[in-house]
XYZ file of C-alpha atoms in Angstrom:
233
model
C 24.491 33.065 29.873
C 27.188 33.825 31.755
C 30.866 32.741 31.195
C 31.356 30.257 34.283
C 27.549 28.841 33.228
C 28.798 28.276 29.908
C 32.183 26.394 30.988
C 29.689 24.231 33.388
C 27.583 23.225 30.370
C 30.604 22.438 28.429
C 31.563 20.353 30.888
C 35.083 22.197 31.521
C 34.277 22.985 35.481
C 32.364 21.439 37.642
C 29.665 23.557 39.961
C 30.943 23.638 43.751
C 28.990 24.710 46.787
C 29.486 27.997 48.025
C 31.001 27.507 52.002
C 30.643 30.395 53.134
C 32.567 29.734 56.327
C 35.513 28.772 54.002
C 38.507 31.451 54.556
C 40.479 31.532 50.924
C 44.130 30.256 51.176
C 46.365 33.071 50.852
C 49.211 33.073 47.914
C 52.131 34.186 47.919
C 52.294 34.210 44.440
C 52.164 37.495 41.610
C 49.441 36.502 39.597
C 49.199 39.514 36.753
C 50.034 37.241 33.900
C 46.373 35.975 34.451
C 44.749 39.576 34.057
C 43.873 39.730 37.521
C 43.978 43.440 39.312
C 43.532 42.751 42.610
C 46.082 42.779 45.440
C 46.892 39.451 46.868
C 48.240 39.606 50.651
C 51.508 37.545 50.719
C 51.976 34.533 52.858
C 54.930 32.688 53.703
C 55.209 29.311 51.671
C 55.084 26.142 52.831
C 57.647 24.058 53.950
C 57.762 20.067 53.184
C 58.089 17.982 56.152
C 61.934 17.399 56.662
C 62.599 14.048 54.879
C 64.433 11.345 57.573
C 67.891 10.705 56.930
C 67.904 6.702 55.869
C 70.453 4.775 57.498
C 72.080 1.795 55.768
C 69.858 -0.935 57.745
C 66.890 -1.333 56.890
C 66.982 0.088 53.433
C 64.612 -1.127 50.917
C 65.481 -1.880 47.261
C 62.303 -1.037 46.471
C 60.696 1.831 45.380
C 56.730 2.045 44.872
C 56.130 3.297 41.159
C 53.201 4.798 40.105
C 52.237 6.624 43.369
C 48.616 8.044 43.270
C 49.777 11.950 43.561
C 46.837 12.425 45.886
C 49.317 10.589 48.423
C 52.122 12.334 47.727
C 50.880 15.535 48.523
C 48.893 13.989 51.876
C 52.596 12.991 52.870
C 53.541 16.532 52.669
C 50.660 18.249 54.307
C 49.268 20.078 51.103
C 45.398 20.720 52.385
C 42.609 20.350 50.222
C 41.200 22.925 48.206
C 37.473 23.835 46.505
C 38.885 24.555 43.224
C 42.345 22.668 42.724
C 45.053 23.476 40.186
C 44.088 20.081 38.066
C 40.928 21.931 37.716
C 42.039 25.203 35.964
C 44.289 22.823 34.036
C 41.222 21.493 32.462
C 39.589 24.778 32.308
C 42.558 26.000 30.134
C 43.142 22.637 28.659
C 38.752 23.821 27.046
C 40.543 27.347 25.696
C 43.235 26.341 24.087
C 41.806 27.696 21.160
C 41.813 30.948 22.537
C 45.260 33.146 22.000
C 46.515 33.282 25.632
C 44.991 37.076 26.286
C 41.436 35.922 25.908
C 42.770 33.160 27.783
C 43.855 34.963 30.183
C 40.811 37.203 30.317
C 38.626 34.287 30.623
C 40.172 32.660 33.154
C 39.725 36.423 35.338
C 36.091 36.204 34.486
C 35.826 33.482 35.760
C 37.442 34.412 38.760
C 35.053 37.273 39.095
C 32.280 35.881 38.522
C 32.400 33.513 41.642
C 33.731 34.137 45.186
C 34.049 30.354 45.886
C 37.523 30.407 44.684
C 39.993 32.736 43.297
C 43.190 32.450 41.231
C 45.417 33.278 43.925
C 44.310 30.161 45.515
C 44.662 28.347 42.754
C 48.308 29.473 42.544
C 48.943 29.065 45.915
C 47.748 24.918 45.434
C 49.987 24.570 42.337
C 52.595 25.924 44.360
C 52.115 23.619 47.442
C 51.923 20.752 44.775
C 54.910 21.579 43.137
C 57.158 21.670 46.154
C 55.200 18.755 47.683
C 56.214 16.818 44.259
C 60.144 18.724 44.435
C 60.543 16.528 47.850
C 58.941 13.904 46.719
C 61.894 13.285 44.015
C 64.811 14.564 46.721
C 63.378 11.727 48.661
C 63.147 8.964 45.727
C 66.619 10.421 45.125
C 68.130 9.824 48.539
C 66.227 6.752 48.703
C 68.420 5.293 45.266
C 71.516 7.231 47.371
C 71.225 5.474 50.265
C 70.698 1.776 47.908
C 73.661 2.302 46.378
C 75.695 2.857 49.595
C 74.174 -0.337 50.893
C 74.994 -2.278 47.887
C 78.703 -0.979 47.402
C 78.838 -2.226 51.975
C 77.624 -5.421 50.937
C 79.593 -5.763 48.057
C 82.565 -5.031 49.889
C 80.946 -7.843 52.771
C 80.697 -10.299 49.740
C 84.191 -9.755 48.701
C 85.791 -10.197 52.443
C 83.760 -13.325 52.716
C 85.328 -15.045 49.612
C 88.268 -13.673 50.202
C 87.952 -15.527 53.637
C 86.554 -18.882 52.054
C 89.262 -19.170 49.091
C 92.124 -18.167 51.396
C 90.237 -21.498 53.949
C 90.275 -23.588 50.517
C 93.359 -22.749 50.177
C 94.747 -23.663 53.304
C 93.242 -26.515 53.353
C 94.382 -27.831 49.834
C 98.131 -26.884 51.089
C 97.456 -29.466 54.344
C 95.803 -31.985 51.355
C 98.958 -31.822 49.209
C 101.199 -32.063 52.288
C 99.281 -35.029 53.322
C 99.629 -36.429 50.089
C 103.053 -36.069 49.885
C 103.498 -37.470 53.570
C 101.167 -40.473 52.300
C 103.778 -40.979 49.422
C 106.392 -41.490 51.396
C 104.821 -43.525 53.389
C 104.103 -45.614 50.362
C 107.139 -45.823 49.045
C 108.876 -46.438 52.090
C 106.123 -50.010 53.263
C 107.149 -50.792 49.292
C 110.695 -50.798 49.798
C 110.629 -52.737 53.398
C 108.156 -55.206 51.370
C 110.601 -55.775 48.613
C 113.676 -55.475 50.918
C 111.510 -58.604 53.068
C 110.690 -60.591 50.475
C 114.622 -60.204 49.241
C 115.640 -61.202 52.362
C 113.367 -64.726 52.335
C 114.228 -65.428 48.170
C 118.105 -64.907 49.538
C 117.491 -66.994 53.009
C 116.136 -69.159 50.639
C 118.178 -70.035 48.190
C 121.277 -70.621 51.320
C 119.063 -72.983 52.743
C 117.951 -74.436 49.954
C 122.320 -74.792 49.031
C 122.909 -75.983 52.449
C 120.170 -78.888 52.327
C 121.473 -79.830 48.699
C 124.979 -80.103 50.348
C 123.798 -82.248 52.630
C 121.940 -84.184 50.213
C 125.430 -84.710 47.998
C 127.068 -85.238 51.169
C 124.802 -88.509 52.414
C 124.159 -89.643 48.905
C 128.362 -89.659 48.639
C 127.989 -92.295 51.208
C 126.176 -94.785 49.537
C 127.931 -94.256 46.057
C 131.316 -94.943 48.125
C 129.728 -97.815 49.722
C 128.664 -99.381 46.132
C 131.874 -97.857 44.655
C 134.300 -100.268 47.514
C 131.838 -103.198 46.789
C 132.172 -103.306 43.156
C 135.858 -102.611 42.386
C 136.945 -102.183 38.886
């Protein structure tokens, strides 16, 4: 039994159809720690898509958690692959027992032993994955950059407003207390004509109530004189 038939039965790789139209992805990557002797033609790595410069309109607060990391690396253009990274990951995950130069050894036998993949390929896809996932944390990064700008602009928006509405209250309680002091006077000053008015009558009063008592003495004198010259003493 053969080394790759033996990792299929143990369930630690999965058979794949050969395509033999498939062209293998080149990798730019030295791969000798994995036992491998072969020359690998060097290719230029690729670059993630330039991330957009986020403006402070428009900014969302929020931030997705838990993307799938299937669509992180679709948002970056890494391409699909017969036998991904995750997949030797498992494959070493099965030899962990193994010290890592049988490890290594097994892994290049398994390499050799089928042509639908090779380890430069898979180093090439852990490479595109690990960049895709490098700008996929600059972007979460500018992203919590560009919230923190927005909030520091709308605190300072915040902070002009109530400057604006207690400077208004304000204002407006300095015309309140001017209007009750205006209201005061007011007051005070219908009080005082009320009670100068009503001293006025009580005063007109009493002279007119002295003047008609007079005049009552006066015309009672008459008859008292009268009765006085009829019955002398």
């Amino acid at each position: 039994m053969s080394l790759k038939s033996f990792l299929i039965k143990a369930k630690l790789v999965e058979p794949d159809p050969v395509e033999p139209d498939a062209a293998p992805l080149a990798a730019p990557l030295d791969f000798e720690l994995m036992g491998a002797s072969r020359a690998v033609p060097e290719a230029p790595a690729p670059k993630p898509p330039a991330i957009p410069q986020a403006g402070l309109e428009g900014v969302s607060s929020h931030i997705a958690e838990n993307t799938p990391l299937e669509s992180i690396y679709a948002v970056f253009g890494v391409p699909g692959t017969t036998f991904p990274a995750e997949r030797l990951l498992k494959v070493l995950d099965g030899l962990r027992a193994m010290d890592p130069v049988n490890q290594r050894a097994a892994v290049a036998a398994l390499d050799a032993a089928d042509d639908s993949w090779a380890i430069a390929d898979v180093l090439e896809d852990a490479s595109r994955k690990v960049q895709a996932l490098k700008a996929h944390l600059a972007k979460l990064n500018e992203t919590v950059a560009a919230v923190r700008e927005q909030e520091q602009v709308q605190k300072a928006a915040l902070a002009k407003d109530y400057e604006g509405l207690r400077a208004s209250i304000a204002e407006q309680m300095a015309q309140l207390q001017e209007a009750a002091q205006l209201a005061a006077a007011e007051n005070a000053s219908a009080l005082a004509a009320l009670e100068a008015s009503t001293l006025a009558a009580v005063n007109t009063s009493q002279r007119e109530q002295s003047r008609i008592q007079s005049e009552i003495e006066r015309l009672d004198g008459i008859a008292r004189h009268l009765v006085q010259a009829a019955n002398p003493l």
